[in-house]
C-alpha cells in the first residue's frame, strides 16, 4: 500500500532504532519482486556511533573531493522534469528559510546530505554492475517496498542519491565489492519534529500526466 503520509525526512533525532526492528523491516522488504527473482539489492546498514564516523568521512570527501559517482548522474533535465526538480528544491529551501541567492545557505543545506541529516542509521545500497540496467528496476521496486515498511513501522527516512557522488569513503569503510555500483544512501531514524527542513512538502501531478488509459489502438498504427 503506497503510504499517503510518507515523506522524506531531512533532520533526525539521535535516538537509534532497535537492531531487531531494523532487521525485521529489511527482512519484510526481501519479499520485493525482481526479474527472475535475482534479488540484486546489496545493502550495508550502519549503527551508531559508526554512522557519525562514516558521515564525517563523507562530509570531508564532499567538501574537498570531486564528485565521481559509479553511475553517471543526469546532467540536464528536460521539461517537465526540470520544473519538478526546481519545485522540489524550492520547497526544501523555502522550508529551511534559505533564499534563492543565498549560495552559502544552499551549500550548507547540500552538505547536510553527507551528514545523513544526523540520522542514527544509514543504509548504503549498491547493485552488481554486471546486471545493468534492468536490476536497477528491481532495486527501485525493493526501495519502494522498504519505504512503505519503514513508514508503517513509524520510522522516518530519506533516500539520498547525493551520497553516491563520493563513493571512496563508502568503499573504505563498508563491505562494498568493486564489482558493485553504489546507487544511493537511505537515512533512517526518527524525524526531529521541530526542524524547519521537515516542514518541506512536495506535490504530485494528476495521474493523467503520467498514465494513459488507452481505449483503442491508434488509427495510424493499424
Ligand atoms: C532514488 C532517490 C534519490 C534521492 N536523493 C535525494 C538526495 O540526494 N537528497 C535529498 O534531500 N533527497 C533525495 N531524495 C528525496 C526526493 O527529493 C523526494 O523523494 C521527492 O522530492 C519527493 O518528496 P517526498 O519523498 O517527501 O514525497 C531522493 C529520492 C529518491 C527516490
PDB file of C-alpha atoms and ligand atoms in Angstrom:
ATOM      1  CA  UNK A   1       0.000   0.000   0.000  1.00  0.00           C
ATOM      2  CA  UNK A   2       1.599   3.307  -1.010  1.00  0.00           C
ATOM      3  CA  UNK A   3       1.719   5.412   2.127  1.00  0.00           C
ATOM      4  CA  UNK A   4      -0.216   8.682   1.807  1.00  0.00           C
ATOM      5  CA  UNK A   5       1.736  10.317   4.589  1.00  0.00           C
ATOM      6  CA  UNK A   6       5.266   9.103   3.875  1.00  0.00           C
ATOM      7  CA  UNK A   7       7.668  11.873   3.047  1.00  0.00           C
ATOM      8  CA  UNK A   8      11.391  12.437   3.062  1.00  0.00           C
ATOM      9  CA  UNK A   9      12.896  13.461   6.409  1.00  0.00           C
ATOM     10  CA  UNK A  10      15.927  15.753   6.410  1.00  0.00           C
ATOM     11  CA  UNK A  11      16.597  16.245  10.127  1.00  0.00           C
ATOM     12  CA  UNK A  12      16.701  13.347  12.585  1.00  0.00           C
ATOM     13  CA  UNK A  13      16.738  12.902  16.322  1.00  0.00           C
ATOM     14  CA  UNK A  14      19.718  10.900  17.640  1.00  0.00           C
ATOM     15  CA  UNK A  15      17.593   8.061  19.089  1.00  0.00           C
ATOM     16  CA  UNK A  16      18.660   4.771  17.484  1.00  0.00           C
ATOM     17  CA  UNK A  17      16.266   2.103  16.226  1.00  0.00           C
ATOM     18  CA  UNK A  18      16.484  -1.306  17.871  1.00  0.00           C
ATOM     19  CA  UNK A  19      18.635  -3.629  15.705  1.00  0.00           C
ATOM     20  CA  UNK A  20      15.941  -6.338  15.718  1.00  0.00           C
ATOM     21  CA  UNK A  21      13.338  -3.819  14.453  1.00  0.00           C
ATOM     22  CA  UNK A  22      15.605  -2.776  11.583  1.00  0.00           C
ATOM     23  CA  UNK A  23      16.319  -6.410  10.747  1.00  0.00           C
ATOM     24  CA  UNK A  24      12.597  -7.216  10.715  1.00  0.00           C
ATOM     25  CA  UNK A  25      11.815  -4.356   8.314  1.00  0.00           C
ATOM     26  CA  UNK A  26      14.632  -5.216   5.903  1.00  0.00           C
ATOM     27  CA  UNK A  27      13.526  -8.869   6.097  1.00  0.00           C
ATOM     28  CA  UNK A  28       9.992  -7.849   5.045  1.00  0.00           C
ATOM     29  CA  UNK A  29      11.367  -5.885   2.082  1.00  0.00           C
ATOM     30  CA  UNK A  30      13.085  -9.083   0.932  1.00  0.00           C
ATOM     31  CA  UNK A  31       9.618 -10.023  -0.431  1.00  0.00           C
ATOM     32  CA  UNK A  32      10.146  -7.493  -3.246  1.00  0.00           C
ATOM     33  CA  UNK A  33       9.711  -8.989  -6.703  1.00  0.00           C
ATOM     34  CA  UNK A  34      12.619  -8.912  -9.155  1.00  0.00           C
ATOM     35  CA  UNK A  35      13.179 -10.130 -12.685  1.00  0.00           C
ATOM     36  CA  UNK A  36      13.902 -13.891 -12.487  1.00  0.00           C
ATOM     37  CA  UNK A  37      13.841 -13.361  -8.710  1.00  0.00           C
ATOM     38  CA  UNK A  38      17.532 -12.378  -8.755  1.00  0.00           C
ATOM     39  CA  UNK A  39      17.116 -10.089  -5.674  1.00  0.00           C
ATOM     40  CA  UNK A  40      20.020  -7.820  -6.693  1.00  0.00           C
ATOM     41  CA  UNK A  41      19.892  -5.180  -3.902  1.00  0.00           C
ATOM     42  CA  UNK A  42      23.066  -5.165  -1.799  1.00  0.00           C
ATOM     43  CA  UNK A  43      22.799  -3.125   1.378  1.00  0.00           C
ATOM     44  CA  UNK A  44      25.114  -2.088   4.229  1.00  0.00           C
ATOM     45  CA  UNK A  45      23.264  -0.703   7.280  1.00  0.00           C
ATOM     46  CA  UNK A  46      25.143   1.232   9.973  1.00  0.00           C
ATOM     47  CA  UNK A  47      24.600   1.620  13.719  1.00  0.00           C
ATOM     48  CA  UNK A  48      25.669   4.476  15.982  1.00  0.00           C
ATOM     49  CA  UNK A  49      28.352   5.570  16.724  1.00  0.00           C
ATOM     50  CA  UNK A  50      29.749   4.289  13.417  1.00  0.00           C
ATOM     51  CA  UNK A  51      27.109   6.215  11.411  1.00  0.00           C
ATOM     52  CA  UNK A  52      28.562   9.517  12.627  1.00  0.00           C
ATOM     53  CA  UNK A  53      32.126   8.390  11.781  1.00  0.00           C
ATOM     54  CA  UNK A  54      31.029   7.490   8.261  1.00  0.00           C
ATOM     55  CA  UNK A  55      29.163  10.813   7.987  1.00  0.00           C
ATOM     56  CA  UNK A  56      32.349  12.681   8.955  1.00  0.00           C
ATOM     57  CA  UNK A  57      34.314  10.842   6.241  1.00  0.00           C
ATOM     58  CA  UNK A  58      31.607  11.510   3.626  1.00  0.00           C
ATOM     59  CA  UNK A  59      31.313  15.181   4.590  1.00  0.00           C
ATOM     60  CA  UNK A  60      35.067  15.587   4.334  1.00  0.00           C
ATOM     61  CA  UNK A  61      35.041  13.957   0.864  1.00  0.00           C
ATOM     62  CA  UNK A  62      32.161  16.171  -0.286  1.00  0.00           C
ATOM     63  CA  UNK A  63      33.967  19.304   0.938  1.00  0.00           C
ATOM     64  CA  UNK A  64      37.301  18.549  -0.670  1.00  0.00           C
ATOM     65  CA  UNK A  65      36.830  15.995  -3.448  1.00  0.00           C
ATOM     66  CA  UNK A  66      35.400  15.869  -6.932  1.00  0.00           C
ATOM     67  CA  UNK A  67      32.117  14.021  -7.437  1.00  0.00           C
ATOM     68  CA  UNK A  68      32.624  10.716  -9.290  1.00  0.00           C
ATOM     69  CA  UNK A  69      29.577   8.505  -8.903  1.00  0.00           C
ATOM     70  CA  UNK A  70      29.822   4.897 -10.069  1.00  0.00           C
ATOM     71  CA  UNK A  71      26.862   5.539 -12.401  1.00  0.00           C
ATOM     72  CA  UNK A  72      26.533   8.852 -14.274  1.00  0.00           C
ATOM     73  CA  UNK A  73      24.136  11.367 -12.740  1.00  0.00           C
ATOM     74  CA  UNK A  74      21.756  13.113 -15.180  1.00  0.00           C
ATOM     75  CA  UNK A  75      23.302  16.348 -16.469  1.00  0.00           C
ATOM     76  CA  UNK A  76      20.265  18.012 -17.995  1.00  0.00           C
ATOM     77  CA  UNK A  77      16.643  17.660 -17.037  1.00  0.00           C
ATOM     78  CA  UNK A  78      14.320  18.395 -19.980  1.00  0.00           C
ATOM     79  CA  UNK A  79      10.791  19.610 -19.245  1.00  0.00           C
ATOM     80  CA  UNK A  80       8.605  18.640 -17.487  1.00  0.00           C
ATOM     81  CA  UNK A  81      11.293  17.133 -15.235  1.00  0.00           C
ATOM     82  CA  UNK A  82      13.190  20.382 -14.826  1.00  0.00           C
ATOM     83  CA  UNK A  83      10.098  22.122 -13.448  1.00  0.00           C
ATOM     84  CA  UNK A  84       9.521  19.271 -10.994  1.00  0.00           C
ATOM     85  CA  UNK A  85      13.148  19.370  -9.926  1.00  0.00           C
ATOM     86  CA  UNK A  86      13.058  23.131  -9.346  1.00  0.00           C
ATOM     87  CA  UNK A  87       9.800  22.890  -7.389  1.00  0.00           C
ATOM     88  CA  UNK A  88      11.304  20.158  -5.189  1.00  0.00           C
ATOM     89  CA  UNK A  89      14.433  22.210  -4.414  1.00  0.00           C
ATOM     90  CA  UNK A  90      12.364  25.374  -3.980  1.00  0.00           C
ATOM     91  CA  UNK A  91      10.059  23.693  -1.441  1.00  0.00           C
ATOM     92  CA  UNK A  92      13.026  22.492   0.600  1.00  0.00           C
ATOM     93  CA  UNK A  93      14.870  25.828   0.592  1.00  0.00           C
ATOM     94  CA  UNK A  94      11.671  27.684   1.450  1.00  0.00           C
ATOM     95  CA  UNK A  95      11.030  25.351   4.402  1.00  0.00           C
ATOM     96  CA  UNK A  96      14.616  25.891   5.567  1.00  0.00           C
ATOM     97  CA  UNK A  97      14.431  29.654   5.073  1.00  0.00           C
ATOM     98  CA  UNK A  98      17.275  29.629   2.532  1.00  0.00           C
ATOM     99  CA  UNK A  99      16.898  32.393  -0.051  1.00  0.00           C
ATOM    100  CA  UNK A 100      17.354  31.683  -3.774  1.00  0.00           C
ATOM    101  CA  UNK A 101      20.551  33.792  -3.949  1.00  0.00           C
ATOM    102  CA  UNK A 102      21.988  32.547  -0.617  1.00  0.00           C
ATOM    103  CA  UNK A 103      24.859  30.464  -2.016  1.00  0.00           C
ATOM    104  CA  UNK A 104      26.379  29.711   1.393  1.00  0.00           C
ATOM    105  CA  UNK A 105      22.993  28.619   2.747  1.00  0.00           C
ATOM    106  CA  UNK A 106      22.445  26.316  -0.229  1.00  0.00           C
ATOM    107  CA  UNK A 107      25.914  24.841   0.139  1.00  0.00           C
ATOM    108  CA  UNK A 108      25.288  24.124   3.830  1.00  0.00           C
ATOM    109  CA  UNK A 109      21.910  22.557   3.009  1.00  0.00           C
ATOM    110  CA  UNK A 110      23.577  20.354   0.360  1.00  0.00           C
ATOM    111  CA  UNK A 111      26.308  19.294   2.816  1.00  0.00           C
ATOM    112  CA  UNK A 112      23.627  18.007   5.209  1.00  0.00           C
ATOM    113  CA  UNK A 113      23.198  15.060   2.815  1.00  0.00           C
ATOM    114  CA  UNK A 114      26.696  13.868   3.678  1.00  0.00           C
ATOM    115  CA  UNK A 115      25.965  14.069   7.407  1.00  0.00           C
ATOM    116  CA  UNK A 116      22.980  11.830   6.541  1.00  0.00           C
ATOM    117  CA  UNK A 117      20.862  14.600   8.094  1.00  0.00           C
ATOM    118  CA  UNK A 118      22.183  13.393  11.509  1.00  0.00           C
ATOM    119  CA  UNK A 119      20.268  10.108  11.199  1.00  0.00           C
ATOM    120  CA  UNK A 120      21.417   7.396  13.619  1.00  0.00           C
ATOM    121  CA  UNK A 121      21.495   4.864  10.761  1.00  0.00           C
ATOM    122  CA  UNK A 122      22.298   4.933   7.084  1.00  0.00           C
ATOM    123  CA  UNK A 123      21.793   2.143   4.560  1.00  0.00           C
ATOM    124  CA  UNK A 124      24.119   2.261   1.551  1.00  0.00           C
ATOM    125  CA  UNK A 125      22.582   0.491  -1.435  1.00  0.00           C
ATOM    126  CA  UNK A 126      24.511  -0.939  -4.360  1.00  0.00           C
ATOM    127  CA  UNK A 127      23.979  -3.345  -7.230  1.00  0.00           C
ATOM    128  CA  UNK A 128      26.221  -5.638  -9.251  1.00  0.00           C
ATOM    129  CA  UNK A 129      27.429  -3.676 -12.306  1.00  0.00           C
ATOM    130  CA  UNK A 130      27.101  -6.795 -14.485  1.00  0.00           C
ATOM    131  CA  UNK A 131      23.312  -6.730 -14.117  1.00  0.00           C
ATOM    132  CA  UNK A 132      22.698  -3.272 -15.600  1.00  0.00           C
ATOM    133  CA  UNK A 133      20.311  -1.804 -16.441  1.00  0.00           C
ATOM    134  CA  UNK A 134      17.328  -3.964 -15.508  1.00  0.00           C
ATOM    135  CA  UNK A 135      18.486  -4.752 -11.982  1.00  0.00           C
ATOM    136  CA  UNK A 136      18.063  -1.031 -11.282  1.00  0.00           C
ATOM    137  CA  UNK A 137      14.316  -1.561 -11.701  1.00  0.00           C
ATOM    138  CA  UNK A 138      14.450  -4.416  -9.190  1.00  0.00           C
ATOM    139  CA  UNK A 139      16.297  -2.213  -6.680  1.00  0.00           C
ATOM    140  CA  UNK A 140      13.722   0.549  -7.215  1.00  0.00           C
ATOM    141  CA  UNK A 141      10.885  -1.867  -6.524  1.00  0.00           C
ATOM    142  CA  UNK A 142      12.692  -3.033  -3.372  1.00  0.00           C
ATOM    143  CA  UNK A 143      13.222   0.582  -2.258  1.00  0.00           C
ATOM    144  CA  UNK A 144       9.534   1.376  -2.682  1.00  0.00           C
ATOM    145  CA  UNK A 145       8.538  -1.606  -0.590  1.00  0.00           C
ATOM    146  CA  UNK A 146      11.160  -0.795   2.023  1.00  0.00           C
ATOM    147  CA  UNK A 147       9.956   2.823   2.300  1.00  0.00           C
ATOM    148  CA  UNK A 148       6.406   1.580   2.868  1.00  0.00           C
ATOM    149  CA  UNK A 149       7.556  -0.913   5.509  1.00  0.00           C
ATOM    150  CA  UNK A 150       9.545   1.794   7.281  1.00  0.00           C
ATOM    151  CA  UNK A 151       6.625   4.186   7.182  1.00  0.00           C
ATOM    152  CA  UNK A 152       4.273   1.502   8.505  1.00  0.00           C
ATOM    153  CA  UNK A 153       6.654   0.920  11.413  1.00  0.00           C
ATOM    154  CA  UNK A 154       6.818   4.655  12.219  1.00  0.00           C
ATOM    155  CA  UNK A 155      10.429   5.003  11.067  1.00  0.00           C
ATOM    156  CA  UNK A 156      11.388   8.073   9.040  1.00  0.00           C
ATOM    157  CA  UNK A 157      13.761   8.012   6.105  1.00  0.00           C
ATOM    158  CA  UNK A 158      15.345   9.912   3.234  1.00  0.00           C
ATOM    159  CA  UNK A 159      16.780   8.303   0.111  1.00  0.00           C
ATOM    160  CA  UNK A 160      19.979  10.134  -0.904  1.00  0.00           C
ATOM    161  CA  UNK A 161      21.462   9.660  -4.356  1.00  0.00           C
ATOM    162  CA  UNK A 162      23.780  12.542  -3.384  1.00  0.00           C
ATOM    163  CA  UNK A 163      25.974  10.303  -1.238  1.00  0.00           C
ATOM    164  CA  UNK A 164      26.724   8.114  -4.291  1.00  0.00           C
ATOM    165  CA  UNK A 165      28.658  11.066  -5.766  1.00  0.00           C
ATOM    166  CA  UNK A 166      31.563  10.339  -3.389  1.00  0.00           C
ATOM    167  CA  UNK A 167      31.960   6.551  -3.326  1.00  0.00           C
ATOM    168  CA  UNK A 168      35.530   6.425  -1.939  1.00  0.00           C
ATOM    169  CA  UNK A 169      34.739   6.870   1.795  1.00  0.00           C
ATOM    170  CA  UNK A 170      31.829   4.429   1.485  1.00  0.00           C
ATOM    171  CA  UNK A 171      34.109   1.784  -0.067  1.00  0.00           C
ATOM    172  CA  UNK A 172      36.818   2.473   2.504  1.00  0.00           C
ATOM    173  CA  UNK A 173      34.509   1.843   5.466  1.00  0.00           C
ATOM    174  CA  UNK A 174      31.854  -0.592   4.218  1.00  0.00           C
ATOM    175  CA  UNK A 175      31.820  -4.067   2.669  1.00  0.00           C
ATOM    176  CA  UNK A 176      31.041  -2.999  -0.906  1.00  0.00           C
ATOM    177  CA  UNK A 177      32.505  -5.087  -3.737  1.00  0.00           C
ATOM    178  CA  UNK A 178      34.376  -3.326  -6.537  1.00  0.00           C
ATOM    179  CA  UNK A 179      32.019  -5.130  -8.921  1.00  0.00           C
ATOM    180  CA  UNK A 180      29.058  -3.336  -7.289  1.00  0.00           C
ATOM    181  CA  UNK A 181      27.922   0.171  -8.229  1.00  0.00           C
ATOM    182  CA  UNK A 182      26.839   2.378  -5.328  1.00  0.00           C
ATOM    183  CA  UNK A 183      23.360   3.760  -6.077  1.00  0.00           C
ATOM    184  CA  UNK A 184      22.138   5.739  -3.070  1.00  0.00           C
ATOM    185  CA  UNK A 185      22.053   6.004   0.699  1.00  0.00           C
ATOM    186  CA  UNK A 186      18.981   5.854   2.904  1.00  0.00           C
ATOM    187  CA  UNK A 187      18.978   7.854   6.142  1.00  0.00           C
ATOM    188  CA  UNK A 188      16.934   6.108   8.837  1.00  0.00           C
ATOM    189  CA  UNK A 189      15.641   7.201  12.234  1.00  0.00           C
ATOM    190  CA  UNK A 190      13.019   9.432  13.790  1.00  0.00           C
ATOM    191  CA  UNK A 191      12.247  12.900  12.454  1.00  0.00           C
ATOM    192  CA  UNK A 192      13.014  15.983  14.512  1.00  0.00           C
ATOM    193  CA  UNK A 193       9.504  17.479  14.513  1.00  0.00           C
ATOM    194  CA  UNK A 194      10.831  20.997  15.132  1.00  0.00           C
ATOM    195  CA  UNK A 195      13.408  21.088  12.316  1.00  0.00           C
ATOM    196  CA  UNK A 196      12.450  23.534   9.531  1.00  0.00           C
ATOM    197  CA  UNK A 197      13.646  21.108   6.809  1.00  0.00           C
ATOM    198  CA  UNK A 198      10.992  18.628   7.878  1.00  0.00           C
ATOM    199  CA  UNK A 199       8.253  21.119   7.046  1.00  0.00           C
ATOM    200  CA  UNK A 200       9.050  20.589   3.344  1.00  0.00           C
ATOM    201  CA  UNK A 201       6.125  19.180   1.363  1.00  0.00           C
ATOM    202  CA  UNK A 202       6.100  18.042  -2.253  1.00  0.00           C
ATOM    203  CA  UNK A 203       3.219  17.667  -4.677  1.00  0.00           C
ATOM    204  CA  UNK A 204       2.386  15.158  -7.404  1.00  0.00           C
ATOM    205  CA  UNK A 205       0.929  15.627 -10.856  1.00  0.00           C
ATOM    206  CA  UNK A 206      -2.557  14.352 -11.624  1.00  0.00           C
ATOM    207  CA  UNK A 207      -2.479  10.733 -12.752  1.00  0.00           C
ATOM    208  CA  UNK A 208      -3.290  11.595 -16.379  1.00  0.00           C
ATOM    209  CA  UNK A 209       0.067  13.388 -16.716  1.00  0.00           C
ATOM    210  CA  UNK A 210       1.829  10.067 -16.234  1.00  0.00           C
ATOM    211  CA  UNK A 211      -0.609   7.339 -17.174  1.00  0.00           C
ATOM    212  CA  UNK A 212      -2.540   6.971 -20.428  1.00  0.00           C
ATOM    213  CA  UNK A 213      -5.574   4.732 -20.227  1.00  0.00           C
ATOM    214  CA  UNK A 214      -5.773   3.530 -23.806  1.00  0.00           C
ATOM    215  CA  UNK A 215      -9.235   2.832 -25.243  1.00  0.00           C
ATOM    216  CA  UNK A 216      -8.311   1.558 -28.696  1.00  0.00           C
ATOM    217  CA  UNK A 217      -5.286   1.200 -30.943  1.00  0.00           C
ATOM    218  CA  UNK A 218      -4.214   4.333 -32.834  1.00  0.00           C
ATOM    219  CA  UNK A 219      -5.814   4.510 -36.264  1.00  0.00           C
ATOM    220  CA  UNK A 220      -2.393   5.140 -37.874  1.00  0.00           C
ATOM    221  CA  UNK A 221      -0.796   2.088 -36.226  1.00  0.00           C
ATOM    222  CA  UNK A 222      -3.023  -0.473 -37.953  1.00  0.00           C
TER     223      UNK A 222
HETATM  224  C1  LIG B   1      16.437   7.445  -5.577  1.00  0.00           C
HETATM  225  C2  LIG B   1      16.186   8.703  -4.787  1.00  0.00           C
HETATM  226  C3  LIG B   1      17.237   9.560  -4.525  1.00  0.00           C
HETATM  227  C4  LIG B   1      17.042  10.720  -3.760  1.00  0.00           C
HETATM  228  N1  LIG B   1      18.119  11.505  -3.444  1.00  0.00           N
HETATM  229  C5  LIG B   1      17.951  12.554  -2.602  1.00  0.00           C
HETATM  230  C6  LIG B   1      19.082  13.294  -2.147  1.00  0.00           C
HETATM  231  O1  LIG B   1      20.224  13.043  -2.529  1.00  0.00           O
HETATM  232  N2  LIG B   1      18.872  14.294  -1.253  1.00  0.00           N
HETATM  233  C7  LIG B   1      17.619  14.613  -0.792  1.00  0.00           C
HETATM  234  O2  LIG B   1      17.493  15.530   0.038  1.00  0.00           O
HETATM  235  N3  LIG B   1      16.525  13.929  -1.214  1.00  0.00           N
HETATM  236  C8  LIG B   1      16.665  12.901  -2.086  1.00  0.00           C
HETATM  237  N4  LIG B   1      15.588  12.159  -2.477  1.00  0.00           N
HETATM  238  C9  LIG B   1      14.254  12.502  -1.961  1.00  0.00           C
HETATM  239  C10 LIG B   1      13.399  13.200  -3.040  1.00  0.00           C
HETATM  240  O3  LIG B   1      13.807  14.533  -3.189  1.00  0.00           O
HETATM  241  C11 LIG B   1      11.923  13.101  -2.609  1.00  0.00           C
HETATM  242  O4  LIG B   1      11.533  11.755  -2.556  1.00  0.00           O
HETATM  243  C12 LIG B   1      10.994  13.842  -3.545  1.00  0.00           C
HETATM  244  O5  LIG B   1      11.281  15.218  -3.572  1.00  0.00           O
HETATM  245  C13 LIG B   1       9.533  13.651  -3.134  1.00  0.00           C
HETATM  246  O6  LIG B   1       9.341  14.101  -1.797  1.00  0.00           O
HETATM  247  P1  LIG B   1       8.822  13.148  -0.655  1.00  0.00           P
HETATM  248  O7  LIG B   1       9.772  11.974  -0.545  1.00  0.00           O
HETATM  249  O8  LIG B   1       8.851  13.996   0.601  1.00  0.00           O
HETATM  250  O9  LIG B   1       7.459  12.673  -1.024  1.00  0.00           O
HETATM  251  C14 LIG B   1      15.744  11.028  -3.269  1.00  0.00           C
HETATM  252  C15 LIG B   1      14.676  10.172  -3.572  1.00  0.00           C
HETATM  253  C16 LIG B   1      14.890   9.024  -4.307  1.00  0.00           C
HETATM  254  C17 LIG B   1      13.723   8.079  -4.568  1.00  0.00           C
END
